[in-house]
Tab-separated table of C-alpha atoms and ligand atoms in Angstrom:
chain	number	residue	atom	x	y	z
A	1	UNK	CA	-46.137	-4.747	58.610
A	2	UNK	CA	-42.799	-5.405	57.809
A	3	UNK	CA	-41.321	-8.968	58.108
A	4	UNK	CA	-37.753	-10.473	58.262
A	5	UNK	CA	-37.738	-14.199	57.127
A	6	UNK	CA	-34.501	-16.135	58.705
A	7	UNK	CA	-33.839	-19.445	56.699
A	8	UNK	CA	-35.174	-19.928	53.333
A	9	UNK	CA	-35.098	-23.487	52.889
A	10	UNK	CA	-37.940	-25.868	52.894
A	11	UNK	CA	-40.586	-24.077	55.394
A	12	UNK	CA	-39.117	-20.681	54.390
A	13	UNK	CA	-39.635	-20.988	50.725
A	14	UNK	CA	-43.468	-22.102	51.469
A	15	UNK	CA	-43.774	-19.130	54.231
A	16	UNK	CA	-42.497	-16.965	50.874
A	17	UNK	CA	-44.586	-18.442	48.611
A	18	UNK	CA	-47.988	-18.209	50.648
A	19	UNK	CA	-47.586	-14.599	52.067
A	20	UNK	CA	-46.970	-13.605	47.316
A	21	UNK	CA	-49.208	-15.493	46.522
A	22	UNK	CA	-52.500	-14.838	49.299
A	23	UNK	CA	-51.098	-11.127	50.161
A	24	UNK	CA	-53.999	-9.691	49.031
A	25	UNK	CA	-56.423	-12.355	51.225
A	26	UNK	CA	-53.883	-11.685	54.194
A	27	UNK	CA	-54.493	-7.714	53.981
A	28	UNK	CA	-58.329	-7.965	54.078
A	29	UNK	CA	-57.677	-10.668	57.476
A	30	UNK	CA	-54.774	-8.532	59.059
A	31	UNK	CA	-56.227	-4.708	58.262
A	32	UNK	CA	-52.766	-4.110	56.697
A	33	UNK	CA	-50.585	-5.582	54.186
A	34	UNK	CA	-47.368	-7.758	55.296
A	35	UNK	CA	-44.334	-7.116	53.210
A	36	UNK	CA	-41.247	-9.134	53.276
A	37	UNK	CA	-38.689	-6.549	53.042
A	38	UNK	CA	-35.506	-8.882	53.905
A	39	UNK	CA	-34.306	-12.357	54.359
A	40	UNK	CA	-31.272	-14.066	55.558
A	41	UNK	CA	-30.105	-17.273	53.229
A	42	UNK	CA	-27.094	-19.099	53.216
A	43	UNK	CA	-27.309	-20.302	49.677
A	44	UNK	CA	-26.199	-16.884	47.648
A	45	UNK	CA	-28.949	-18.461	44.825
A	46	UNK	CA	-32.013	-18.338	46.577
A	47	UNK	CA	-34.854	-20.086	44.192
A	48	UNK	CA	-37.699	-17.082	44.650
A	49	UNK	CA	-37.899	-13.514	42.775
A	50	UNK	CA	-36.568	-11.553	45.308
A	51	UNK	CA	-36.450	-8.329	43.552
A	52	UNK	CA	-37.765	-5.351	46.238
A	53	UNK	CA	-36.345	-7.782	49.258
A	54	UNK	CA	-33.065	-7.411	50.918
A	55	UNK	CA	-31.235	-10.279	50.889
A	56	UNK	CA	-28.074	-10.761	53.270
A	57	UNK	CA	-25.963	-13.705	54.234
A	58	UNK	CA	-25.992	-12.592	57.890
A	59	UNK	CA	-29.041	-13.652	60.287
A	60	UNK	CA	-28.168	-11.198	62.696
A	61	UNK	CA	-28.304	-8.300	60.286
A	62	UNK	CA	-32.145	-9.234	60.500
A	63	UNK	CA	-32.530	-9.511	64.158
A	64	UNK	CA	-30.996	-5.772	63.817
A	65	UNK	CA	-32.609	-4.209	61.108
A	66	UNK	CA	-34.087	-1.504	62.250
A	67	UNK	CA	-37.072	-1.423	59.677
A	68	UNK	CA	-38.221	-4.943	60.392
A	69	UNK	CA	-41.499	-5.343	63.144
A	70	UNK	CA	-41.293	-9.017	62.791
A	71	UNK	CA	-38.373	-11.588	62.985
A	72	UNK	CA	-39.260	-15.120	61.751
A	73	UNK	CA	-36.955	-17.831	62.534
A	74	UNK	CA	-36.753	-20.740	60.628
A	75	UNK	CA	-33.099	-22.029	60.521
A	76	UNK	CA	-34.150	-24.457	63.214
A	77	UNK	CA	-31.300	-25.824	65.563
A	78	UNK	CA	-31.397	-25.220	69.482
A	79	UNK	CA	-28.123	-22.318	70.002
A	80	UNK	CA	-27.811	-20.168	67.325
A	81	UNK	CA	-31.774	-19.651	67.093
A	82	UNK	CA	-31.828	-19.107	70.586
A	83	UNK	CA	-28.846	-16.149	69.966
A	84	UNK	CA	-31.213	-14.886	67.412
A	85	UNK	CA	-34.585	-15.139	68.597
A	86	UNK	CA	-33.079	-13.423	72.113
A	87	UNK	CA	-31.303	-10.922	70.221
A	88	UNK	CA	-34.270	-9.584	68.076
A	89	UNK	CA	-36.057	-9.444	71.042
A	90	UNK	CA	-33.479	-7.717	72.961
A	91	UNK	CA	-34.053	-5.248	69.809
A	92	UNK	CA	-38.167	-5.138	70.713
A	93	UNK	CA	-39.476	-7.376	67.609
A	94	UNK	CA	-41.893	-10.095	67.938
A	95	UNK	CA	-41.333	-13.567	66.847
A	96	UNK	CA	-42.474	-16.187	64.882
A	97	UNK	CA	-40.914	-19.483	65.132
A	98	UNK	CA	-41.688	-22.818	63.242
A	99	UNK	CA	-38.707	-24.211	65.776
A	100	UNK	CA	-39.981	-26.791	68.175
A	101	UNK	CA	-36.388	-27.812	69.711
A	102	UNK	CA	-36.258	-24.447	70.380
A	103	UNK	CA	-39.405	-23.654	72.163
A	104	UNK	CA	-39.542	-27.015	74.117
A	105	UNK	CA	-35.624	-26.377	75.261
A	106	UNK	CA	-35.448	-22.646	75.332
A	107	UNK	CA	-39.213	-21.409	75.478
A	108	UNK	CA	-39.100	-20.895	79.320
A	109	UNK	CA	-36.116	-18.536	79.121
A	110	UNK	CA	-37.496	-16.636	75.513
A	111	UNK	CA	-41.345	-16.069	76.831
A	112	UNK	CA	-39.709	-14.118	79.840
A	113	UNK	CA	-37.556	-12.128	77.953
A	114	UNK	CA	-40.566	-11.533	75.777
A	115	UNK	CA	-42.891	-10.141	78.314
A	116	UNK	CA	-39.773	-7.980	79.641
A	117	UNK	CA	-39.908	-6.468	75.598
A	118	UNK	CA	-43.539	-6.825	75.643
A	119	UNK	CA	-43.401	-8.651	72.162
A	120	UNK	CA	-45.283	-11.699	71.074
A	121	UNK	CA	-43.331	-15.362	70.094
A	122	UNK	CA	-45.946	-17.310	68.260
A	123	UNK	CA	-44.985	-20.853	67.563
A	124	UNK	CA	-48.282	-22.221	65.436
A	125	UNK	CA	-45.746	-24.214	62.989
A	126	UNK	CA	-43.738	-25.829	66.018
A	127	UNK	CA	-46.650	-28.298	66.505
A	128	UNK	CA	-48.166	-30.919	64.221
A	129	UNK	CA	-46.978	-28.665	61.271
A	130	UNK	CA	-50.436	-27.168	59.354
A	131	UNK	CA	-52.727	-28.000	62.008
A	132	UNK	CA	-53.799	-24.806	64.167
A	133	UNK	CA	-53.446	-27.084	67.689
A	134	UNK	CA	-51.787	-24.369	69.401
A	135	UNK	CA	-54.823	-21.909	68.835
A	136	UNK	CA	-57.739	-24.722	69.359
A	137	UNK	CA	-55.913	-25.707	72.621
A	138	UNK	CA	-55.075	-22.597	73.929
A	139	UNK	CA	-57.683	-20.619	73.280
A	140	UNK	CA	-60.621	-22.915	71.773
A	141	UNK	CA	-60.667	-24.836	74.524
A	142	UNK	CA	-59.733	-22.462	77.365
A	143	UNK	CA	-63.450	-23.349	79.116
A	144	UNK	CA	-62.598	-26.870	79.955
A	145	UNK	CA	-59.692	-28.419	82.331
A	146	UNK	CA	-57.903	-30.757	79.787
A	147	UNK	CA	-57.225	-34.505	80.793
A	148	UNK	CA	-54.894	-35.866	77.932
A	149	UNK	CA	-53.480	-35.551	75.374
A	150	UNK	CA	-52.622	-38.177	72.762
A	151	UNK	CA	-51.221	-37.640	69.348
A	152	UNK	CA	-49.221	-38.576	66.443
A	153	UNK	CA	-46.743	-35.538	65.986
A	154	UNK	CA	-44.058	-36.808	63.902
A	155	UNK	CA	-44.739	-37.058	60.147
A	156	UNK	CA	-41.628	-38.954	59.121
A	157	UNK	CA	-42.621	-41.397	61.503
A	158	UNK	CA	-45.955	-41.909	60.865
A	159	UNK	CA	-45.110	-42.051	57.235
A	160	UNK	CA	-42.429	-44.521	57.702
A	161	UNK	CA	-44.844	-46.518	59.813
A	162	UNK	CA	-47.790	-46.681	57.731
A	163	UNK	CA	-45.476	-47.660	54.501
A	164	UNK	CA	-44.498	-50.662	56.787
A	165	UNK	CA	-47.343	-51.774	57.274
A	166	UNK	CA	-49.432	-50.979	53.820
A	167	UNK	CA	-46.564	-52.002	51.746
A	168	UNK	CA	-44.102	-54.034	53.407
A	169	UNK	CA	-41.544	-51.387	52.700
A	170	UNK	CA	-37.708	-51.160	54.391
A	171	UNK	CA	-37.486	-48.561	56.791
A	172	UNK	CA	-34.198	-47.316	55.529
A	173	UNK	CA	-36.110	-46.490	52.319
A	174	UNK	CA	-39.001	-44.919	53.416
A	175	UNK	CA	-37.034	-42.894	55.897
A	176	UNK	CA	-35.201	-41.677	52.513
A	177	UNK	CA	-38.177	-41.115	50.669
A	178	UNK	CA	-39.394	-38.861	53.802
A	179	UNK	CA	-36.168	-36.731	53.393
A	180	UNK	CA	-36.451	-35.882	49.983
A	181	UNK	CA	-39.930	-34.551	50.549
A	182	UNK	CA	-38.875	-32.464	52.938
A	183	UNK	CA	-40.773	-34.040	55.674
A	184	UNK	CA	-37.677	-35.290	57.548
A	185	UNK	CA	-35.278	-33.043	60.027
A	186	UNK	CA	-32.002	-31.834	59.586
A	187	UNK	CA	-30.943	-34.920	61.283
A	188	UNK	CA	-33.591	-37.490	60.633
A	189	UNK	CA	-32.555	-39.426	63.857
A	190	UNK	CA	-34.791	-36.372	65.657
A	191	UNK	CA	-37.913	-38.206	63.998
A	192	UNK	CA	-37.081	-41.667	64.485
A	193	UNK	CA	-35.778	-41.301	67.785
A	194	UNK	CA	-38.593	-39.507	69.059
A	195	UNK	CA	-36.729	-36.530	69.821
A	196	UNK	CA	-38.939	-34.356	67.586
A	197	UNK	CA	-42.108	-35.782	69.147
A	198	UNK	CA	-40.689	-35.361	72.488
A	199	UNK	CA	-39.996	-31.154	71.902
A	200	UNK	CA	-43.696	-30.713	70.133
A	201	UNK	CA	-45.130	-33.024	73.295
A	202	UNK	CA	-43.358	-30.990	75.814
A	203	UNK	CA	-45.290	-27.636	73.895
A	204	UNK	CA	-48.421	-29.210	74.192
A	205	UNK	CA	-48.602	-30.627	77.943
A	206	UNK	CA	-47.433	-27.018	79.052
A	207	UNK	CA	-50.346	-25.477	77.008
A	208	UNK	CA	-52.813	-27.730	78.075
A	209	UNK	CA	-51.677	-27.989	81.854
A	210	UNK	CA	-50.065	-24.817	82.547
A	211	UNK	CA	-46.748	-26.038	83.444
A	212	UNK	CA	-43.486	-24.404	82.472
A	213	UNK	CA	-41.715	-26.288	79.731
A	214	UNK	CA	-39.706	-29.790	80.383
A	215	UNK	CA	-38.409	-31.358	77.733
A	216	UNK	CA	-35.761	-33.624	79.854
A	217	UNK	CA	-38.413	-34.691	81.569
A	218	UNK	CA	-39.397	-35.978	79.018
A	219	UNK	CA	-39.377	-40.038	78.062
A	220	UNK	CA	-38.830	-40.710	74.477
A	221	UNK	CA	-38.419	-43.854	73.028
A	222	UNK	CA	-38.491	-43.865	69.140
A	223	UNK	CA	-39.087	-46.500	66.204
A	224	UNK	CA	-36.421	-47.682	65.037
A	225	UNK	CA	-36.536	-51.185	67.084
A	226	UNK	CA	-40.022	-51.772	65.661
A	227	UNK	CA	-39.809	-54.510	63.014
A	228	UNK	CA	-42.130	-56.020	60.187
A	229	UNK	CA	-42.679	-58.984	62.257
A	230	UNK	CA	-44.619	-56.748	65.706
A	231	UNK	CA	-46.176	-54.255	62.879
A	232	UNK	CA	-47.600	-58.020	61.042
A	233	UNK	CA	-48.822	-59.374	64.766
A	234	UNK	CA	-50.390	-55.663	65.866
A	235	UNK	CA	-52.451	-56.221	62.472
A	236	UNK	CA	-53.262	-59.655	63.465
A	237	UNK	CA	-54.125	-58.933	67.411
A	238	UNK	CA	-56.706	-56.105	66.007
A	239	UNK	CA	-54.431	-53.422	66.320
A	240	UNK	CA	-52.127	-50.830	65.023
A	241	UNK	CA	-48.845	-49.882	66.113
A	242	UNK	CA	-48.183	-45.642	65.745
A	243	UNK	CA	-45.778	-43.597	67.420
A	244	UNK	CA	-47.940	-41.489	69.812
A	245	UNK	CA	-47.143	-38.415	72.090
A	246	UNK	CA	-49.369	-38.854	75.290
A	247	UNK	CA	-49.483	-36.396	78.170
A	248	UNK	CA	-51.932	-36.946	81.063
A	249	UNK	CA	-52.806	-35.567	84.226
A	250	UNK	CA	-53.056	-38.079	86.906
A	251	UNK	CA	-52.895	-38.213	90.887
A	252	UNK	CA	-49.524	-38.342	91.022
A	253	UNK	CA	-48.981	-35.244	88.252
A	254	UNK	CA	-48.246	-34.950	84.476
A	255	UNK	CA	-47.469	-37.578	82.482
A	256	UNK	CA	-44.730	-36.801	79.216
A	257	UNK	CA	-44.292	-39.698	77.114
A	258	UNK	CA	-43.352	-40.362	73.723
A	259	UNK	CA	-43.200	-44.131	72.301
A	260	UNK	CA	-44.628	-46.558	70.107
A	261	UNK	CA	-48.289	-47.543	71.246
A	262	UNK	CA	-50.281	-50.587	70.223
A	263	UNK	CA	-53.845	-48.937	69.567
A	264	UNK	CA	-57.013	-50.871	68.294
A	265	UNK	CA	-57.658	-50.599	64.736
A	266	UNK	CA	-60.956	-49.259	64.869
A	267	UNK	CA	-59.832	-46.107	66.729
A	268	UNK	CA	-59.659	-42.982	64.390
A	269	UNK	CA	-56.492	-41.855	65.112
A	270	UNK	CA	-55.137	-45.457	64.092
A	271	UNK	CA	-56.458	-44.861	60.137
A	272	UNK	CA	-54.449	-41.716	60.604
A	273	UNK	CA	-51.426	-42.605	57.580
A	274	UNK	CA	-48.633	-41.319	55.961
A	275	UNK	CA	-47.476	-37.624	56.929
A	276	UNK	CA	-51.198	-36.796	58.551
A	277	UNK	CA	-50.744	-36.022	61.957
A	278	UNK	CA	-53.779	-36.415	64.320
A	279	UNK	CA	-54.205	-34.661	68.197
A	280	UNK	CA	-57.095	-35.911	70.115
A	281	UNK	CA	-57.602	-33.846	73.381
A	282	UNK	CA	-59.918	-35.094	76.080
A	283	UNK	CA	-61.285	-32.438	78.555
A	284	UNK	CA	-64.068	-32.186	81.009
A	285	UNK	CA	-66.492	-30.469	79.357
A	286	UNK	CA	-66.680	-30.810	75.481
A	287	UNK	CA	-65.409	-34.157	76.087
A	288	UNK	CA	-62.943	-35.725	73.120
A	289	UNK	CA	-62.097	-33.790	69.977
A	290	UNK	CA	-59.702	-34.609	66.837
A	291	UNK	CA	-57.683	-32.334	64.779
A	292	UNK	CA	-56.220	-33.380	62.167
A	293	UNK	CA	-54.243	-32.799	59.142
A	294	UNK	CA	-50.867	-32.630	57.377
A	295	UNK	CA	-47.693	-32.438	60.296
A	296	UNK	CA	-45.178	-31.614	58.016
A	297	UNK	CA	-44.077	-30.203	54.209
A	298	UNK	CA	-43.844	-26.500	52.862
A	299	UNK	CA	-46.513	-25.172	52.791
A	300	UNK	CA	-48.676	-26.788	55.440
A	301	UNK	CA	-45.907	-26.012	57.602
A	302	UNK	CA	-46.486	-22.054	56.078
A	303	UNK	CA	-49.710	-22.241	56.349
A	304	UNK	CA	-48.859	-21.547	60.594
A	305	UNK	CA	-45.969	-19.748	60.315
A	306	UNK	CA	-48.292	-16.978	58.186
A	307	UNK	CA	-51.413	-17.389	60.690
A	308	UNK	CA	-49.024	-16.454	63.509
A	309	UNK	CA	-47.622	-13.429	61.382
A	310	UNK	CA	-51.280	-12.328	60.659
A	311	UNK	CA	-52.133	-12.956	64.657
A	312	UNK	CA	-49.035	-10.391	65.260
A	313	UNK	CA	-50.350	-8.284	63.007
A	314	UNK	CA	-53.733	-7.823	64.720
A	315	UNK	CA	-52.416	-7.989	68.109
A	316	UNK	CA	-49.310	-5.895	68.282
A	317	UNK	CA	-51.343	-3.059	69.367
A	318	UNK	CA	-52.888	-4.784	71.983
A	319	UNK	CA	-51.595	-4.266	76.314
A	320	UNK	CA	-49.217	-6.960	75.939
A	321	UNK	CA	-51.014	-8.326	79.352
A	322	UNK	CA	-54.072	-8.477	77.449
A	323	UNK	CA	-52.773	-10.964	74.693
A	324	UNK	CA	-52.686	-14.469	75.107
A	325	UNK	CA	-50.303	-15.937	77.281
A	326	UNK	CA	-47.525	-17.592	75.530
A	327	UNK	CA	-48.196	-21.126	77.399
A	328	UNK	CA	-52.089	-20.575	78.099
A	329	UNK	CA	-52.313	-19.560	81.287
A	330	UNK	CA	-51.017	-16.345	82.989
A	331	UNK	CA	-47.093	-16.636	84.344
A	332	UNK	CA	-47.735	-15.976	87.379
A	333	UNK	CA	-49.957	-18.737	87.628
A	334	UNK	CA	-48.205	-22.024	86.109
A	335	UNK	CA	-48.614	-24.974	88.151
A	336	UNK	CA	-45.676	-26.951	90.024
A	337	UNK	CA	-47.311	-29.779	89.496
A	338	UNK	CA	-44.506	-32.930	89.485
A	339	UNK	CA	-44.047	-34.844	85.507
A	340	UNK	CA	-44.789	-38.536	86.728
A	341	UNK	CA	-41.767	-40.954	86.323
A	342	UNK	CA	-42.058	-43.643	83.862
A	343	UNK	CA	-42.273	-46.688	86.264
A	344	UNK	CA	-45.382	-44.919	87.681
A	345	UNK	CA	-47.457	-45.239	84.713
A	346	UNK	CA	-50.140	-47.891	84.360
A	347	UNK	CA	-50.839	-49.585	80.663
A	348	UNK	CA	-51.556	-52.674	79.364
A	349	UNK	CA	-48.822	-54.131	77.082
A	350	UNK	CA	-47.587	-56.187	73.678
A	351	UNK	CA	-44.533	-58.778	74.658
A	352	UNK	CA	-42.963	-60.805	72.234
A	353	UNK	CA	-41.060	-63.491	74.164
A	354	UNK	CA	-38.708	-66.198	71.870
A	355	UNK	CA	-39.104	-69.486	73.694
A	356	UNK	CA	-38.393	-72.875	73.555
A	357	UNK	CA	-40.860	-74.900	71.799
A	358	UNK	CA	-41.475	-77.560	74.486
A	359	UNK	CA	-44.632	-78.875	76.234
A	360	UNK	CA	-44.580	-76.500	79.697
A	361	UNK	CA	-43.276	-73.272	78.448
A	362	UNK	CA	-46.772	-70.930	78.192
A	363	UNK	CA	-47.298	-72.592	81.778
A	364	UNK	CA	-44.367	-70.895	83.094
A	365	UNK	CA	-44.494	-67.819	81.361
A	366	UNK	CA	-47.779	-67.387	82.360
A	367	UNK	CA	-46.840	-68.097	86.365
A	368	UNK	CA	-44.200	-65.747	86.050
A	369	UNK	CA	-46.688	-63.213	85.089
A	370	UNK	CA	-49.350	-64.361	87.532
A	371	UNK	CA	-47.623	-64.530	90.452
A	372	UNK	CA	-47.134	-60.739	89.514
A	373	UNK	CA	-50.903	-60.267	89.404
A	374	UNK	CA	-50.119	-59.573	85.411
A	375	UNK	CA	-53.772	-60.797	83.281
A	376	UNK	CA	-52.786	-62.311	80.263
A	377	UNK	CA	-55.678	-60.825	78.016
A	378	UNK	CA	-54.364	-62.690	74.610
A	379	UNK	CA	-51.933	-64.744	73.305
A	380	UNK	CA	-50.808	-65.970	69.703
A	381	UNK	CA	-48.152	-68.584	69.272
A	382	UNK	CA	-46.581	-68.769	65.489
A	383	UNK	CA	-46.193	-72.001	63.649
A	384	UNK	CA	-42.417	-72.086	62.733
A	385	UNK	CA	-41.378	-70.777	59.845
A	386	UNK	CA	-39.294	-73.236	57.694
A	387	UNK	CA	-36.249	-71.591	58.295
A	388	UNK	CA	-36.524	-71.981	61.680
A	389	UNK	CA	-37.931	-75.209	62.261
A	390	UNK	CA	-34.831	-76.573	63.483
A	391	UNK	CA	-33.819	-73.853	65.906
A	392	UNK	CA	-36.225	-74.996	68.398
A	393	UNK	CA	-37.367	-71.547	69.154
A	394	UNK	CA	-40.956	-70.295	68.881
A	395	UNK	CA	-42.305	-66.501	69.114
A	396	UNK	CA	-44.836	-66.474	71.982
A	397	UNK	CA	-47.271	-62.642	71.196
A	398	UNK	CA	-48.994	-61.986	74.456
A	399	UNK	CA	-51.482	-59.059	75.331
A	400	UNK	CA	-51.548	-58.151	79.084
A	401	UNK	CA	-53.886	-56.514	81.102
A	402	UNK	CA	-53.404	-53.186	82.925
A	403	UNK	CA	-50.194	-53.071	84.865
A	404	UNK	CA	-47.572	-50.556	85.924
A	405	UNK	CA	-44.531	-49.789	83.806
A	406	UNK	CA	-42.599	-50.954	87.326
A	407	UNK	CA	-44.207	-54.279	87.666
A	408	UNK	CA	-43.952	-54.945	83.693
A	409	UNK	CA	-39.746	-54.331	84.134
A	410	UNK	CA	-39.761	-56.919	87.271
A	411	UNK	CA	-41.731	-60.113	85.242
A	412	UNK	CA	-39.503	-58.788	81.917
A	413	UNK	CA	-36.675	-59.451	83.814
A	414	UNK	CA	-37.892	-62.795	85.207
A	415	UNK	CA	-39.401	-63.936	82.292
A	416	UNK	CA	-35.628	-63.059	80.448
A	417	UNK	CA	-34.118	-65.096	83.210
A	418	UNK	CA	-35.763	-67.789	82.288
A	419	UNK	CA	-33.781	-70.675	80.053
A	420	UNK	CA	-36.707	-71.047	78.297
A	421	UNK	CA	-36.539	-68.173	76.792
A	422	UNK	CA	-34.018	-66.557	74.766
A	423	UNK	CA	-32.766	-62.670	73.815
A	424	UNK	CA	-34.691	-60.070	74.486
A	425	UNK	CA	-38.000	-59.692	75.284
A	426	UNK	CA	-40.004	-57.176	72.701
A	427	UNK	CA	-42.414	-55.122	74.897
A	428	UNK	CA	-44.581	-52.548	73.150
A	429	UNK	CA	-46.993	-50.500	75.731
A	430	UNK	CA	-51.028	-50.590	74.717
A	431	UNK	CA	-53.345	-48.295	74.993
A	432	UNK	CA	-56.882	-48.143	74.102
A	433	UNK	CA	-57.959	-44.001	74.357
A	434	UNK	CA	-61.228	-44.377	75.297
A	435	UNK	CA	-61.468	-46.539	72.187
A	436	UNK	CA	-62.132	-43.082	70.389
B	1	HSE	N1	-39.780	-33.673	60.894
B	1	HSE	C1	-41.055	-33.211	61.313
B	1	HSE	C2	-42.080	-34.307	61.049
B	1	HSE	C3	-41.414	-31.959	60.572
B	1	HSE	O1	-41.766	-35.257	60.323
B	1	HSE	O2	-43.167	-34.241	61.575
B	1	HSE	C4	-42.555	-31.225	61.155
B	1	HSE	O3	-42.294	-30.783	62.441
């Protein structure tokens, strides 16, 4: 079968490297050999023998070429991919994409104009990097009706995270350190912001729910506010602060959320560290299960973009109605089911609240949250440091009982109002997953 890689940086180089060095493994597992017979690089010094391979400047020539079966995108980015990916299939090749953005964005408009071609997309590598969660959702678990989803989908993050908090490190730093190992995106504020766990969360609630792709619907809220101080208290309360995806299906429809989550320490996903991302999927009848593995680099990354070449390799004989659907379930059969606003989820949550260090103050905090029917569950008041002693002010750390997202802005927003406190209150949501 005759493949066209598009890119050859970080995840292209590995995708090179893997289908050399396994080819003969990858014949014996697809029933015929895979050959990369061109690929599109903008550097004119590309750091691989090439010799046998055309090599062209132009991405489109690929899309084009009329010997290529297979078109595999990797220059990431939302519009020019898009032009591509649309174009080759225009031209009746399938697709294999390592491009989350463009999935989560575009995936609605690309999996129709598939099915028109008849071709297969596969997007393995667009989700928690080497691990197969695509395959073990879509088709592993395609007995049970899933629940949730929670999951720690950003490498960079989780990396930049668990240096915080092992090593006391600057995020600045560790960010840095994440770019240089080619963990990070193109624009790094796609991992810190959330935006990259927001696309690859959007993929997996349409997988597991059967509902079309939203990505705006999404809410993302990233890391970059989270400071030494909250990741020092988490540790102290029992608990660990990561950056989770979470999608649920509830009463009022799907949840889509992307932020930083206090979890309790003992719970596996919170001893997942560094660049290991970790997807735990609850459904009704095998109950919880884990995957987990490296989210990000080369050739984990590779490792999915090849599986989904081998998959096309085996399948593109196949009815094209008889493969799996691109989101799970059959088109015609995706659910309209509503994504759930943010003020309509229920949590419990982390506040940190500066306030005056006076004989009273807890009292009316803790008023101002019961009058709200808010259960304080814990609390920790810090001695002053030195520094401060003179200010006056205190941190207050309190741990609140279930409540929703709505109530939690209206006693932020007394609590703020009160001249006890000053600034800003901190407020990081909790959640307990089962306590798996
Ligand atoms: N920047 C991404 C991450 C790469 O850090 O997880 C893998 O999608």
């Amino acid at each position: 079968m005759r493949v066209g890689i598009c890119g050859l940086g970080t995840v292209g180089g590995g995708t090179f490297d893997v289908l050399t060095r396994n080819a003969q493994e990858i014949s014996r597992r697809a029933g015929r050999s895979i050959e990369v017979t061109a690929v599109a690089v903008r550097s004119s010094k590309p750091q691989f023998d090439l010799s046998g391979v055309r090599v062209v400047s132009d991405i489109f020539a690929v899309a084009d070429d009329p010997d290529i079966e297979v078109v595999v995108e990797l220059i990431g980015g939302y519009d020019t991919a898009r032009e591509l990916v649309l174009r080759a299939i225009d031209n009746g090749k399938h697709i294999v994409t390592a491009n989350k953005a463009l999935i989560a964005v575009h995936g609605n408009e690309i999996f129709t104009r598939a099915r028109e071609k008849g071709v297969m997309v596969g997007f393995e590598a667009a989700v928690a990097g080497g691990i197969p969660i695509i395959k073990a959702i879509r088709e592993g678990l395609s007995a049970n009706r899933i629940e949730w989803i929670a999951g720690i989908i950003n490498g960079t993050g989780n990396f930049i995270l668990s240096e915080m908090r092992e090593k006391q490190r600057d995020f600045q730093e560790v960010l840095a350190e994440a770019q240089e190992l080619g963990y990070a995106e193109a624009d790094p504020t796609f991992d810190v912001e959330g935006i990259d766990a927001a696309h690859k969360l959007t993929i997996l609630a349409s997988i597991a729910f059967g509902i079309p792709l939203q990505f705006d619907r999404t809410y993302t809220e990233g890391i970059s506010a989270i400071s030494q101080l909250d990741v020092q208290y988490a540790e102290e309360l029992g608990y660990r602060i990561k950056h989770l995806g979470i999608t649920r299906r509830t009463d009022k429809g799907i949840q889509l959320r992307v932020h930083p989550t206090l979890i309790p320490e003992h719970c596996l996903i919170a001893n997942v560290h560094g660049v290991m991302n970790a997807v735990l999927v609850h459904s009704d009848a095998v109950g919880s299960t884990l995957y987990y593995g490296p989210g990000a680099g080369a050739e984990p990354t590779a490792s999915a973009v090849v599986a989904d070449i081998i998959d096309v390799a085996r399948n593109a004989t196949v009815e094209p109605e008889r493969r799996v659907p691109h989101l799970a379930f059959h088109p015609n059969t995706l659910s309209d089911a509503p994504v759930v606003g943010m003020e309509d989820i229920t949590c419990g949550y982390y506040l940190r609240v500066q306030v005056e260090d006076r004989t009273g103050v807890l009292a009316r905090i803790s008023s101002v949250l019961g009058e709200r029917g808010i259960n304080i569950e814990g609390i920790i008041q810090k001695d002053v440091a030195a520094s401060d002693a003179d200010s006056g002010w205190v941190p207050v750390v309190l741990m609140t009982g279930e409540v929703t997202e709505r109530d939690m802005n209206g006693a932020i927003q007394a609590l703020e109002a009160l001249p006890e406190v000053a600034g800003q209150i901190v407020r990081i949501r909790v959640e307990t997953l089962d306590a798996i």
